[in-house]
Amino acid sequence: MASEAVYTHRDPMLKKRDDFEDILEERRNSSDLRYALRCYIPVLYKELTPCKASELKSMVLQSDQLRYVINQVCKETGMAADEVQAEAAAILEEMAHRLQLSTIRFFAFTLSKVFKTLFRSICVNEEGIQRLQQAIHEHPVVLLPSHRSYMDFLLMSYILYTYDLALPVIAAGMDFMAMKFVGEMLRMSGAFFIRRSFGGDKLYWAVFSEYVKTMLKNGFAPVEFFLEGTRSRTCKSLTPKLGLLNIVMDPFLKGEVFDVSLVPVSISYERILEEALYARELLGVPKPKESTSGLFKARKVLSEDYGSIHVYFGQPVSVRSLAQNRVDRCQFNLIPRHIPRKPGEDIHSFVNDSAYRLVRAQEENMVLKPWVLLASLLLQNHHQMQVAEQKQEMALDELTEQAVWLRDLSRQYGAFLHWPDHVSPSEAVSSSLSLHRGLVRISEGRVQLAFEQAGGQTRPGEPCSTVTPEEELLNQAVIILSCASYRNQALHIFLRPALLASAIHTASSSNKQEVYNSFSFLRNMFSNEFILCPGATVQDFEEACYLLVKTGALQINQQEFVVTERGHRTLGFLTRMLDPFLQGYQVVCRFLCEDATEGLTEKQFVPAVRKFIIRHILTGRLRYTEVLSSDLQKNSLAALLRLGAVQKLKGGEEQGTLKVNKVMVNSLEDTLGGKLPTQKAVVARL
Amino acid sequence: MASNSSGGGSSDRQRIARQRLSRIAGHLQRPADGSSAIVAAECKAHGSQADVPGEEKTVPRRRQEIMKWNGWGYSDSRFFFNKKGQAEFTGRRYRLSGLIIPGLKDWFESTFGASLQHKTPATPILNSSAVQPPTLNEAFVEELKSTGIPLSHDAEDRVFRAHGHCLHEIFALREGKFGRVPDMVVWPNCHNDVVKIVELACKHNVCLIPYGGGTSVSSALECPPEETRSIVSLDTSQMNRILWIDEKNLTAHVEAGIVGQDLERLLNESGYCTGHEPDSMEFSSLGGWVATRASGMKKNVYGNIEDLVVHVKMVTPQGVIEKSCQGPRMSTGPDVHHFIMGSEGTLGVVTEVTMKIRPMPEYQKYGSVVFPNFEQGVACLREVARQRCAPASIRLMDNEQFKFGHALKPQVSSIFTSFLDGLKKFYITKFKGFDPNRLCVATLLFEGDREKVLQHEKQVYDIAAKFGGLAAGEDNGQRGYMLTFVIAYLRDLGMDYYVIGESFETSVPWDRVLDICRNVKARIIRECKDKGVQFSPLSTCRVTQTYDAGACVYFYFAFNYRGLSDPVHVYEQVEHAAREEILANGGSLSHHHGVGKLRKEWMRDTISKVGMGMLKSVKDYVDPNNIFGNRNLL
């Protein structure tokens, strides 16, 4: 019941979704200034007691919870109470937003200009807006947008302003604040800033959580934050971070509000502004520190066509219904509620499950563009040709044929695909390709990834002769990773069937139980990589079986899987989808067994494994360039740590040193490669 | 409000002392009447089997002579809408009796979406043939008859004792439906009668269900349908004498069947009172209070039942339990009184109680305070409790209940009064800026000697002022208390027009009061919607008692059930959900209504497994054969 509130598990094919409306259309036809200055009367929370941002601060500083923690800190450190109080006030000062309408109006004006030049359209599902309006009126609301770009939160506020909805307050990383002017502008448009890490700082945590809760409880404004914690550089959804979700659920669990509505919002960009930036970052070019001038530079560079944006406001999810029959709220009866307590195991797993469901809800409502399918096909083709040592290109009509096939398949799997139906498939394909000119090249009816040829089409101003093989590889990798980031947008559609396809591929027999074991192993292995709801292995397996059987790719005869004639194409596509990840994890394992030095620390891990991978690719032992993604490398390490194959030492001089259980890592590698059957023992240990 | 129900009628407490003197004088002049006045402790009931209705005996054996069989209270008192569509209250027992209440119809129709066109009249006559014939244990009946204790297996008598006043009980009666009813009713006249009855019940394995005033709202009086033995209802109503008054120690020894209004009236005649005034005091009995851990409106001055009881005598299958002395406090292991208080008729029958008494207060004054919103009101009550200066009674009604109270204003006779009312309203809403849809009102009752009351009053009003409270007059206060006595009659009116409802209560720590009020009210509204109720329900609450560490909260909940096929089931689901919400918000299972059978399912969570084991082992020792088989509590 609660699960259905977020997403339906059984039949993704039967999803009815709302229609979109382009909000830029009106902007193109009427005055931006009038729009920015128009009368703005949002619907507010029905139990709102209006208060100013400054009153909010004193409410926080005088709250029982904060007073309790201040007292505690005094006792522990021996500091005077007013000193600690002052420190708390300073933290709050650094953190707090100063939301004011005039700044929003300024943004409404300038963003209208910017958006109109950058984007063809910004499409919003109006029914979602209506649902949101209702939700804001009824209960405190938490907005949970996906995070793919810096644009996200400005875009959110822009849309809410456009529809006369209450403007949100937004949890933003402290790094934004470093941008002098912009930081303050953001603050005045509703952003509040939190430090990226404050692990043990009790006082900070208390101020922070009380601040968020106070705003939420009073219905001051919808609270907005990113479940994924940070922008996803790969366009895959990131496994959710629980800190803020814990905080916003707490008032409900402790009975301080009747309910809280969580609204997942899916923002999909046809072309991401930070596309190449992300790829470089993943390849180890360090992320430039956010700076105002950087942002402007970026904006200048990006004055081209970025296609359209689709923003889907999902069904509000009631925390109350999520918690029904899951959480015993009586557990808070025996200790005063203002005394901070670590959430118990049941609360933790409840919040964790909810977080995964919400991210899944975000994923499911992501609008996919044809290009996403094309990128998947082109990447697969690229690697197949590479293996066959043929020219890595593809005939345009072949690509179109495959794209139409994949379009139909993905729709059957329940994808929210925005394929223009009024034009012919070939037109749809070529217009998609032309938007991504930087990534693909078409010549003489053939399509290939737009690698810069050594000595060929280098950028002006760069020395053209001295390109080492390594540099060439990295240049190629930028293109591949960029393409991969688009393919990744479709991963959630194919993930479960792909896990099954790979399981059938690697399992020692086609017996259902064997395949299930293999599926379960892979699923467990990849649960840091993809959004796989904890404890839903059986459901996922059944969903995958259901989809493959229903689409005629698979038959199940007396507990035996039989791949049908036409199923080979589907299963081939699906296994190739997952293959880069399988290979990537294996390489990381191999690195840890063969190449990792004694005393390797977590910090040194990524550079070291990167070097190892570059060597492997250059010597032709590994074909997937995308394995160079530090995201994949970190995820695989996290998986190995989780499984206990690698341990991280804590404390002392060895802080952060990785201790590798080579036997186990080795056996995991072999199992991934299908060399070892998924033994019960391995499964049990995981 | 004791004065209202006892026919005193006058609210002018300033003349109370004079009144008292005249009453005492009247008492002295009256010829001694053995059956109702204060008598020596001997049991002389057998002589009066003919049941002479004494002038002051409120509850006759045949309750049907004065009370409704399928509704609340006296047969002569009920609300109805007259031909002009105005609400009227019949009879002459209450202040509201014979008056027209012009605002009630509009409030009723707009609150519930009800209409006077859509009626749901009750079955007018108790159809005795629909009552299943009694299963009698002949040997028991024979032996009992030989003792001379009055008994009956008349259908009407049995039906009267088969229910309390839960919604589903009354609803079924209105439809003329009877479930399992007791097979026989006995009326013991004194402690020794009870001893004999219990002995015989044990001997013949008969199930006994004690019956006091019949005001239970916990399904405590329902006969367990699975009970195959003969069920005998032991009606204590004829054990209603004050056996002695000890003015030195300020105690009174009273038979447990006496109902609240008689106890107060009789004590008043001697210049005393117990001060124990539960809302049901017109009908509920002393034994019932003890058995359910009752709470009185004026507990701030007099205490709850557990504070008032000095000595209890209870007849159990194992014999009589009582303490050997009347020391005011003892350290003699766990207090055995606490096995008796709240035992809900599962262990035995309370027959006699020694209770604290107080001289009647010299002066009584009502009052009321209007707050801009409920939050401020709760904050004020909390402060009053912190300073331990609560008046005899202090209650805070929320906005909906304030409006409800307002709708019950009787027609005013003079233009001047209505002009004053208008002025007051203008002052509060326009001049002081109170939002009429948010403001709430606290009602107050002060008691004591005149000077102290006035001093006390000032102290409380000063505190209220700090929370934005404005004194709103005695009249509002008094009307607030009247509401408690007529609310049950109003439910019957609602049931004539598709509206069903009930109240339930809890106790909760101070820091949770606001949260529990908001969440439970919202839960009720949501559940009604989810369960298909077509009209928005009335979901309202009030804080009725303050304690050092928390408060008692009372919820009223009612809705229009047109369009529902099984309204009672819907009602029960909603109430169940509301109780879950209460528990999830740190509220208790019950503050004073008790557990009965209605709330049994939560007992284990409430008192823990070990706690249940303790109670069970007491039951197993005291009543191994489950003679007291009403199956309440455990």
Coordinates of N, CA and C in Angstrom, one line a residue, chain B residues 174-336:
Chain B
R174 N -31.8 1.5 19.7 CA -32.7 2.4 18.9 C -33.3 1.6 17.7
E175 N -32.5 0.6 17.2 CA -33.0 -0.2 16.1 C -33.8 -1.4 16.6
G176 N -33.9 -1.5 18.0 CA -34.7 -2.6 18.6 C -33.9 -3.9 18.5
K177 N -32.6 -3.8 18.5 CA -31.8 -5.1 18.5 C -31.2 -5.3 19.8
F178 N -31.3 -6.6 20.2 CA -30.7 -6.9 21.5 C -29.8 -8.1 21.3
G179 N -28.6 -8.0 21.9 CA -27.7 -9.1 21.8 C -27.9 -10.0 23.0
R180 N -26.8 -10.6 23.5 CA -26.9 -11.3 24.8 C -27.2 -10.4 25.9
V181 N -28.3 -10.7 26.7 CA -28.6 -9.9 27.8 C -28.5 -10.7 29.1
P182 N -28.4 -10.1 30.3 CA -28.3 -10.9 31.5 C -29.6 -11.7 31.6
D183 N -29.5 -12.9 32.2 CA -30.7 -13.7 32.4 C -31.5 -13.4 33.6
M184 N -30.9 -12.6 34.5 CA -31.7 -12.3 35.7 C -31.0 -11.1 36.3
V185 N -31.9 -10.3 37.0 CA -31.3 -9.2 37.8 C -31.6 -9.4 39.2
V186 N -30.7 -9.1 40.1 CA -30.9 -9.1 41.5 C -30.6 -7.8 42.1
W187 N -31.3 -7.4 43.2 CA -31.1 -6.1 43.8 C -30.8 -6.3 45.3
P188 N -29.5 -6.5 45.6 CA -29.2 -6.7 47.0 C -29.4 -5.3 47.7
N189 N -29.8 -5.4 49.0 CA -30.0 -4.2 49.7 C -28.9 -3.8 50.7
C190 N -28.0 -4.7 50.8 CA -26.9 -4.3 51.7 C -25.7 -5.3 51.5
H191 N -24.6 -5.0 52.2 CA -23.4 -5.8 52.0 C -23.7 -7.3 52.2
N192 N -24.4 -7.6 53.3 CA -24.7 -9.1 53.5 C -25.4 -9.8 52.4
D193 N -26.3 -9.0 51.8 CA -27.0 -9.6 50.6 C -26.0 -10.0 49.6
V194 N -25.1 -9.1 49.3 CA -24.1 -9.3 48.3 C -23.3 -10.6 48.6
V195 N -22.9 -10.7 49.9 CA -22.1 -11.8 50.3 C -22.9 -13.1 50.0
K196 N -24.2 -13.1 50.3 CA -25.0 -14.3 50.0 C -25.0 -14.6 48.5
I197 N -25.3 -13.5 47.8 CA -25.4 -13.7 46.3 C -24.1 -14.3 45.7
V198 N -23.0 -13.7 46.2 CA -21.7 -14.2 45.6 C -21.4 -15.7 46.0
E199 N -21.8 -16.0 47.3 CA -21.6 -17.3 47.7 C -22.4 -18.3 46.9
L200 N -23.7 -17.9 46.6 CA -24.5 -18.8 45.8 C -24.0 -18.9 44.4
A201 N -23.6 -17.8 43.9 CA -23.1 -17.8 42.5 C -21.9 -18.7 42.4
C202 N -21.0 -18.7 43.4 CA -19.9 -19.6 43.4 C -20.3 -21.1 43.5
K203 N -21.3 -21.3 44.3 CA -21.8 -22.6 44.6 C -22.4 -23.2 43.3
H204 N -23.1 -22.4 42.5 CA -23.8 -22.9 41.4 C -23.2 -22.5 40.1
N205 N -22.0 -21.9 40.2 CA -21.3 -21.5 39.0 C -22.1 -20.7 38.0
V206 N -22.5 -19.5 38.6 CA -23.3 -18.6 37.8 C -22.4 -17.4 37.6
C207 N -22.6 -16.7 36.4 CA -21.7 -15.6 36.1 C -22.4 -14.3 36.7
L208 N -21.6 -13.5 37.4 CA -22.1 -12.3 38.0 C -21.5 -11.1 37.3
I209 N -22.4 -10.1 36.9 CA -21.9 -8.9 36.4 C -22.5 -7.7 37.2
P210 N -21.6 -7.1 38.0 CA -22.1 -6.0 38.8 C -22.5 -4.8 38.0
Y211 N -23.6 -4.2 38.4 CA -24.2 -3.0 37.7 C -24.5 -1.9 38.6
G212 N -23.9 -0.7 38.3 CA -24.1 0.4 39.2 C -25.1 1.4 38.6
G213 N -24.5 2.4 37.9 CA -25.4 3.4 37.3 C -25.6 3.2 35.8
G214 N -24.9 2.2 35.2 CA -25.1 1.9 33.8 C -24.5 3.0 32.9
T215 N -23.6 3.8 33.3 CA -23.1 4.9 32.4 C -21.8 4.5 31.8
S216 N -21.4 3.3 31.8 CA -20.1 2.8 31.2 C -20.0 3.2 29.7
V217 N -18.9 3.6 29.3 CA -18.7 3.9 27.9 C -17.4 3.1 27.4
S218 N -17.3 1.9 27.9 CA -16.2 1.0 27.5 C -16.7 -0.4 27.2
S219 N -17.9 -0.6 26.9 CA -18.5 -1.9 26.7 C -18.3 -2.8 27.9
A220 N -18.2 -2.2 29.0 CA -17.9 -3.0 30.2 C -19.1 -3.8 30.7
L221 N -20.3 -3.3 30.3 CA -21.5 -4.0 30.8 C -22.0 -5.1 29.8
E222 N -21.4 -5.0 28.6 CA -21.9 -6.0 27.6 C -21.6 -7.4 28.1
C223 N -22.6 -8.3 27.9 CA -22.5 -9.7 28.3 C -21.6 -10.4 27.2
P224 N -20.5 -11.0 27.7 CA -19.7 -11.7 26.7 C -20.5 -12.7 26.0
P225 N -20.6 -12.6 24.6 CA -21.4 -13.5 23.9 C -21.1 -15.0 24.1
E226 N -19.8 -15.2 24.4 CA -19.4 -16.6 24.5 C -19.7 -17.3 25.9
E227 N -20.3 -16.4 26.7 CA -20.7 -16.9 28.1 C -21.9 -17.9 28.0
T228 N -21.6 -19.1 28.5 CA -22.7 -20.1 28.4 C -23.5 -20.3 29.7
R229 N -22.8 -19.8 30.8 CA -23.5 -19.9 32.1 C -24.7 -18.9 32.2
S230 N -25.5 -19.1 33.1 CA -26.5 -18.1 33.4 C -25.8 -16.8 33.9
I231 N -26.2 -15.7 33.3 CA -25.6 -14.4 33.7 C -26.6 -13.6 34.6
V232 N -26.1 -13.3 35.7 CA -26.9 -12.5 36.7 C -26.3 -11.1 36.8
S233 N -27.2 -10.2 36.6 CA -26.8 -8.8 36.8 C -27.0 -8.4 38.2
L234 N -25.9 -8.0 38.9 CA -26.1 -7.6 40.3 C -26.2 -6.1 40.4
D235 N -27.4 -5.6 40.5 CA -27.7 -4.2 40.5 C -27.6 -3.6 41.9
T236 N -26.6 -2.7 42.1 CA -26.3 -2.2 43.5 C -27.2 -1.0 43.8
S237 N -28.1 -0.6 42.9 CA -28.7 0.7 43.0 C -29.5 0.8 44.3
Q238 N -30.0 -0.3 44.9 CA -30.7 -0.2 46.1 C -29.8 -0.1 47.4
M239 N -28.6 -0.2 47.2 CA -27.6 -0.1 48.3 C -27.2 1.4 48.3
N240 N -28.0 2.3 48.8 CA -27.8 3.7 48.5 C -27.8 4.5 49.7
R241 N -27.4 4.0 50.8 CA -27.5 4.8 52.1 C -26.2 5.3 52.5
I242 N -26.2 6.4 53.1 CA -25.1 6.9 53.9 C -25.2 6.2 55.2
L243 N -24.2 5.4 55.6 CA -24.3 4.6 56.8 C -23.9 5.4 58.0
W244 N -22.9 6.2 57.9 CA -22.5 7.2 59.0 C -21.7 8.3 58.5
I245 N -21.7 9.4 59.2 CA -20.8 10.5 58.9 C -19.9 10.7 60.1
D246 N -18.6 10.8 59.9 CA -17.7 11.0 61.0 C -17.1 12.5 60.9
E247 N -17.7 13.4 61.7 CA -17.3 14.8 61.5 C -16.0 15.1 62.0
K248 N -15.5 14.2 62.9 CA -14.1 14.5 63.5 C -13.1 14.2 62.4
N249 N -13.3 13.1 61.7 CA -12.3 12.7 60.7 C -12.7 13.2 59.3
L250 N -13.9 13.8 59.2 CA -14.4 14.2 57.9 C -14.4 13.0 56.9
T251 N -15.1 12.0 57.4 CA -15.3 10.9 56.5 C -16.8 10.5 56.5
A252 N -17.2 9.8 55.5 CA -18.5 9.2 55.5 C -18.5 7.8 55.0
H253 N -19.3 7.0 55.6 CA -19.3 5.6 55.2 C -20.6 5.3 54.4
V254 N -20.4 4.9 53.1 CA -21.5 5.0 52.2 C -21.7 3.6 51.5
E255 N -22.9 3.2 51.3 CA -23.1 2.1 50.4 C -22.8 2.4 49.0
A256 N -22.2 1.4 48.3 CA -21.6 1.7 47.0 C -22.5 1.9 45.9
G257 N -23.8 1.6 46.1 CA -24.8 1.8 45.0 C -25.3 3.2 44.9
I258 N -25.0 4.0 45.8 CA -25.5 5.4 45.7 C -25.0 6.1 44.5
V259 N -25.9 6.8 43.9 CA -25.5 7.6 42.7 C -25.0 9.0 43.1
G260 N -24.2 9.6 42.3 CA -23.5 10.8 42.6 C -24.4 11.9 43.1
Q261 N -25.5 12.1 42.4 CA -26.4 13.3 42.8 C -27.0 13.0 44.2
D262 N -27.4 11.8 44.5 CA -27.9 11.5 45.8 C -26.9 11.7 46.9
L263 N -25.7 11.2 46.6 CA -24.6 11.3 47.6 C -24.4 12.8 48.0
E264 N -24.3 13.6 47.0 CA -24.0 15.0 47.2 C -25.2 15.6 47.9
R265 N -26.4 15.3 47.5 CA -27.6 15.9 48.1 C -27.7 15.6 49.6
L266 N -27.5 14.3 49.8 CA -27.6 13.8 51.2 C -26.6 14.4 52.1
L267 N -25.4 14.5 51.6 CA -24.3 15.1 52.4 C -24.5 16.5 52.6
N268 N -25.0 17.2 51.5 CA -25.3 18.6 51.6 C -26.2 18.9 52.7
E269 N -27.1 18.0 52.9 CA -28.1 18.2 54.0 C -27.5 18.3 55.3
S270 N -26.3 17.6 55.4 CA -25.6 17.7 56.7 C -24.5 18.8 56.6
G271 N -24.5 19.5 55.5 CA -23.5 20.5 55.4 C -22.2 20.1 54.8
Y272 N -22.2 18.9 54.2 CA -20.9 18.4 53.7 C -21.0 18.1 52.2
C273 N -19.9 17.8 51.6 CA -19.9 17.3 50.2 C -18.7 16.4 50.0
T274 N -18.7 15.6 49.0 CA -17.4 14.9 48.6 C -16.6 15.7 47.6
G275 N -17.4 16.5 46.9 CA -16.7 17.3 45.8 C -16.3 16.4 44.6
H276 N -16.8 15.2 44.6 CA -16.5 14.3 43.5 C -17.6 14.4 42.5
E277 N -17.3 15.1 41.4 CA -18.4 15.4 40.4 C -18.0 15.0 39.0
P278 N -18.0 13.7 38.7 CA -17.8 13.3 37.3 C -18.9 13.7 36.4
D279 N -18.7 13.9 35.2 CA -19.8 14.4 34.3 C -21.1 13.6 34.4
S280 N -20.9 12.3 34.7 CA -22.0 11.4 34.8 C -22.7 11.3 36.1
M281 N -22.3 12.2 37.0 CA -22.7 12.1 38.4 C -24.2 11.9 38.7
E282 N -25.0 12.4 37.8 CA -26.5 12.2 38.0 C -26.8 10.7 38.1
F283 N -26.1 9.9 37.4 CA -26.5 8.5 37.3 C -25.4 7.5 37.7
S284 N -24.2 7.9 37.7 CA -23.1 6.9 38.0 C -23.0 6.7 39.5
S285 N -22.5 5.5 39.9 CA -22.6 5.2 41.3 C -21.2 5.2 41.9
L286 N -21.2 5.3 43.2 CA -19.9 5.3 44.0 C -19.1 4.0 43.7
G287 N -19.8 2.8 43.7 CA -19.1 1.6 43.4 C -18.5 1.6 42.0
G288 N -19.2 2.2 41.0 CA -18.7 2.3 39.7 C -17.5 3.2 39.6
W289 N -17.5 4.3 40.4 CA -16.3 5.2 40.4 C -15.1 4.4 40.8
V290 N -15.3 3.6 41.9 CA -14.2 2.9 42.5 C -13.7 1.9 41.5
A291 N -14.6 1.2 40.8 CA -14.3 0.1 39.9 C -13.6 0.6 38.6
T292 N -13.8 1.9 38.3 CA -13.2 2.3 37.1 C -12.2 3.4 37.3
R293 N -11.8 3.8 38.5 CA -10.9 4.8 38.8 C -11.4 6.2 38.2
A294 N -12.6 6.6 38.7 CA -13.2 7.7 38.1 C -12.5 9.0 38.5
S295 N -12.8 10.1 37.8 CA -12.2 11.4 38.0 C -13.3 12.4 38.0
G296 N -13.2 13.3 39.0 CA -14.3 14.3 39.1 C -13.8 15.7 38.5
M297 N -14.8 16.4 38.1 CA -14.5 17.7 37.5 C -13.7 18.6 38.5
K298 N -14.0 18.5 39.8 CA -13.4 19.4 40.8 C -12.2 18.8 41.5
K299 N -11.5 17.9 40.8 CA -10.5 17.1 41.4 C -9.3 18.0 41.9
N300 N -9.2 19.2 41.4 CA -8.1 20.0 41.8 C -8.2 20.4 43.3
V301 N -9.5 20.5 43.8 CA -9.7 20.8 45.2 C -9.9 19.5 46.0
Y302 N -10.6 18.5 45.4 CA -11.0 17.4 46.2 C -10.3 16.1 45.9
G303 N -9.7 16.0 44.7 CA -9.0 14.8 44.3 C -9.8 13.9 43.5
N304 N -9.1 13.0 42.9 CA -9.8 11.9 42.1 C -10.3 10.8 43.1
I305 N -11.0 9.8 42.6 CA -11.5 8.8 43.5 C -10.5 8.2 44.3
E306 N -9.3 7.9 43.7 CA -8.2 7.3 44.5 C -7.7 8.1 45.7
D307 N -7.9 9.5 45.6 CA -7.5 10.3 46.7 C -8.6 10.4 47.7
L308 N -9.8 10.1 47.3 CA -11.0 10.3 48.2 C -11.3 9.1 49.0
V309 N -10.9 7.9 48.5 CA -11.3 6.7 49.2 C -10.4 6.4 50.4
V310 N -11.0 6.2 51.5 CA -10.2 5.9 52.7 C -10.2 4.4 53.0
H311 N -11.4 3.8 52.7 CA -11.6 2.4 53.0 C -12.6 1.8 52.1
V312 N -12.3 0.6 51.6 CA -13.3 -0.1 50.7 C -13.6 -1.5 51.2
K313 N -14.8 -1.9 51.0 CA -15.2 -3.3 51.3 C -15.6 -3.9 49.9
M314 N -15.0 -5.0 49.6 CA -15.4 -5.6 48.3 C -15.6 -7.1 48.6
V315 N -16.7 -7.6 48.0 CA -17.1 -9.0 48.2 C -16.5 -9.8 46.9
T316 N -15.6 -10.7 47.2 CA -15.1 -11.5 46.1 C -15.4 -13.0 46.3
P317 N -15.2 -13.8 45.3 CA -15.4 -15.2 45.5 C -14.6 -15.8 46.6
Q318 N -13.5 -15.2 46.9 CA -12.7 -15.7 48.0 C -13.1 -15.2 49.4
G319 N -14.1 -14.3 49.4 CA -14.5 -13.7 50.6 C -14.4 -12.2 50.5
V320 N -14.5 -11.5 51.7 CA -14.5 -10.1 51.7 C -13.1 -9.5 51.8
I321 N -12.7 -8.5 51.0 CA -11.5 -7.9 51.2 C -11.7 -6.5 51.8
E322 N -11.0 -6.2 52.8 CA -11.0 -4.8 53.4 C -9.8 -4.6 54.3
K323 N -9.4 -3.4 54.5 CA -8.3 -3.1 55.4 C -8.9 -3.0 56.9
S324 N -7.9 -3.2 57.8 CA -8.4 -3.3 59.2 C -8.5 -2.0 59.9
C325 N -8.1 -0.9 59.3 CA -8.2 0.4 59.9 C -8.4 1.5 58.9
Q326 N -8.6 2.7 59.4 CA -8.8 3.8 58.5 C -7.7 4.8 58.5
G327 N -6.5 4.3 58.7 CA -5.4 5.2 58.7 C -5.3 5.9 57.3
P328 N -4.9 7.2 57.3 CA -5.0 8.0 56.1 C -4.0 7.5 55.0
R329 N -2.9 6.9 55.5 CA -1.9 6.4 54.5 C -1.2 5.2 55.2
M330 N -0.8 4.2 54.4 CA -0.2 3.1 55.0 C 1.0 2.7 54.2
S331 N 2.0 2.1 54.8 CA 3.1 1.5 54.1 C 3.0 0.0 54.4
T332 N 2.1 -0.7 53.8 CA 1.9 -2.1 54.0 C 1.9 -2.9 52.7
G333 N 3.0 -2.7 52.0 CA 3.1 -3.4 50.7 C 2.3 -2.6 49.7
P334 N 2.2 -3.2 48.5 CA 1.4 -2.5 47.5 C 0.0 -2.3 48.1
D335 N -0.6 -1.2 47.8 CA -1.9 -0.9 48.3 C -3.0 -1.7 47.7
V336 N -3.6 -2.6 48.5 CA -4.6 -3.5 47.9 C -5.8 -2.7 47.4

